[in-house]
Coordinates of C-alpha atoms in Angstrom, one line a residue:
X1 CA 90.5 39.4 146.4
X2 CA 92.5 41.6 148.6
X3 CA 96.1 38.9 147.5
X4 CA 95.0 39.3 144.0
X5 CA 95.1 43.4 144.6
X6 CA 98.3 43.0 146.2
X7 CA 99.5 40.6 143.3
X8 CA 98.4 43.2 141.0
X9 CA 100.1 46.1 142.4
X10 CA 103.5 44.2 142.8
X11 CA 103.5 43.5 139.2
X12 CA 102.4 47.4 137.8
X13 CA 105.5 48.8 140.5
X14 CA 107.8 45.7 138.8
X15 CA 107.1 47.3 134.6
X16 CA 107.2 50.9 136.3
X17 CA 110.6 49.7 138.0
X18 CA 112.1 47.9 134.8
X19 CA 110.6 50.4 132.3
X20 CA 111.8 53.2 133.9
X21 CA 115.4 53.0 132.5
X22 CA 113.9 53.0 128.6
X23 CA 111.9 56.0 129.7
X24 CA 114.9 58.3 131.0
X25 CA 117.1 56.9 128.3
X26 CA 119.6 60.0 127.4
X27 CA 118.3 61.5 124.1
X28 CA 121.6 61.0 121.6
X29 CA 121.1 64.7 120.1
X30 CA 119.6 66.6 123.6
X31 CA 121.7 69.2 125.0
X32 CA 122.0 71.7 127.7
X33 CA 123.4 75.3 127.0
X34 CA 126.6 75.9 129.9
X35 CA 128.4 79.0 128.8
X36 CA 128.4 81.8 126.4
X37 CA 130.9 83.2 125.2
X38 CA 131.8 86.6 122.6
X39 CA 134.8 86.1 121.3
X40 CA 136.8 89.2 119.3
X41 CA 139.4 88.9 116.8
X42 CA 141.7 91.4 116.4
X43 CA 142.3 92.0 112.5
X44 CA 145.7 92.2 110.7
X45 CA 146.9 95.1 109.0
X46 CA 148.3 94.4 105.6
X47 CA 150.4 97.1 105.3
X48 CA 147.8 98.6 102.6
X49 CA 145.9 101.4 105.2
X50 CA 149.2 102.4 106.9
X51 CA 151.0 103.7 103.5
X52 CA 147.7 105.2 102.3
X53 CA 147.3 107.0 105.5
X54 CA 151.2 107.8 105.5
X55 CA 151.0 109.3 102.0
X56 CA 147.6 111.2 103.4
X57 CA 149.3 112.1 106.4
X58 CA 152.9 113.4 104.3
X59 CA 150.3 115.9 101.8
X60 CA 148.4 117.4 105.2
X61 CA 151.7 118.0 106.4
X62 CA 153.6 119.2 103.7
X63 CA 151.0 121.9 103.8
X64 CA 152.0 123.3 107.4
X65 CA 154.9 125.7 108.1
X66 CA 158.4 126.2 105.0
X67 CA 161.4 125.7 105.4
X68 CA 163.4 122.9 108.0
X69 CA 159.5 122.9 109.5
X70 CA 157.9 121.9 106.5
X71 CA 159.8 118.9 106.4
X72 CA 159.4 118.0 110.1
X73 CA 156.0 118.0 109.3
X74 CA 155.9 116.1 106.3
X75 CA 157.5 113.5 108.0
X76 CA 155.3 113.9 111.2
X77 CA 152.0 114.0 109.2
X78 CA 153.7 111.1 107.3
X79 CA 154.2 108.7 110.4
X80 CA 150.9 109.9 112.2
X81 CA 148.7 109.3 109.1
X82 CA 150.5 105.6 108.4
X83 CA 149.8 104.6 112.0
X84 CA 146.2 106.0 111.7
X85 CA 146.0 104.1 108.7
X86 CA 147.4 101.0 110.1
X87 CA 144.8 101.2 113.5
X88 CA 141.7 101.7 111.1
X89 CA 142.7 99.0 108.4
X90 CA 143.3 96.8 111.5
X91 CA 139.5 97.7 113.3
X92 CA 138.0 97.3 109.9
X93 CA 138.7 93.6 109.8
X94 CA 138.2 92.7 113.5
X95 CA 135.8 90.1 113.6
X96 CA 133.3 89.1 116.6
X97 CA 131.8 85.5 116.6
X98 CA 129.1 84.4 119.3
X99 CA 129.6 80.9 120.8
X100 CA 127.2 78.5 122.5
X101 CA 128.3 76.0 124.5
X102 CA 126.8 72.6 125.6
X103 CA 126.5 70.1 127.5
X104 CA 125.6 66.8 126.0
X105 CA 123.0 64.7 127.7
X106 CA 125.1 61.7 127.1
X107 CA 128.1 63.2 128.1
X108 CA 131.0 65.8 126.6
X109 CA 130.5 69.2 125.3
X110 CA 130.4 70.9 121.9
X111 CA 130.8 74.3 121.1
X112 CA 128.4 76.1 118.5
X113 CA 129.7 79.6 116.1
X114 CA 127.7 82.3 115.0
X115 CA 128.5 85.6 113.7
X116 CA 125.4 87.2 115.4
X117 CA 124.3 86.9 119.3
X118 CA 121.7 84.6 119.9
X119 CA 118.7 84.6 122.3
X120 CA 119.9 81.4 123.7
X121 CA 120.5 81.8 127.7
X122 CA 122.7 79.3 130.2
X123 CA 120.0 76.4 130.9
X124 CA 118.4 76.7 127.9
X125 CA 117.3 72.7 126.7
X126 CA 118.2 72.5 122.8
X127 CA 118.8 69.0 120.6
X128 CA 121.6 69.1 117.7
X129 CA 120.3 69.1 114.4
X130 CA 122.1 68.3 111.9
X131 CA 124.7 70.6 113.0
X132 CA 122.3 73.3 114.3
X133 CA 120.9 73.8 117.6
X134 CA 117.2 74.2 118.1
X135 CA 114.8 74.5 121.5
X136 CA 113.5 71.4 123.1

């Protein structure tokens, strides 16, 4: 009896030992979160706030002073309010996007956009779905 035991637990550690591969098999779709990033995008001006805030600027200072320094400041109100103009219409279409990057399980990396932050953390254990990610 005590060969046949022996037999016995040769054969269970020979299926462990050949099913073992099929067991850790890399899931196709599982994932590991490496690296966050916030990226900001600095808007473009299209020319639209800088000569509404010039002409803004021109009337405020067309209102100061007569003379030689009514027109200095005209034409200083005129500059200051177009580049005031310019820095807001340029803040006003920043953009910031969230990105979550991973690691494959099989191998490469792929990079995930969202235009909020997310609660997912470096470590984190996700599978692609579809083209979303979502916790393991």
């Amino acid at each position: 009896m005590n060969s046949f035991n022996r037999l016995l637990a040769a054969a269970a550690t020979s299926l462990a030992v050949i099913a073992a591969p099929a067991a850790n098999a890399a899931c196709k779709d599982c994932a590991t979160v490496i690296e966050l990033k916030t990226v900001k995008k600095a808007g473009e001006g299209s020319g639209l706030g800088a000569v509404l805030g010039g002409v803004a600027g021109g009337v405020v200072g067309h209102q100061i002073g007569s003379g030689r320094g009514n027109d200095v400041a005209t034409v200083a109100g005129a500059a200051g309010g177009a580049y005031a103009g310019h820095q807001i219409e340029k803040n006003r279409k920043s953009t910031t996007s969230h990105h979550v990057i991973v690691k494959l399980d099989e191998g490469g990396t792929r990079t995930f956009t969202f235009p909020d932050a997310t609660s997912y953390r470096v470590g984190d254990k996700v599978k692609i779905v579809g083209k979303r990610l979502a916790r393991r």
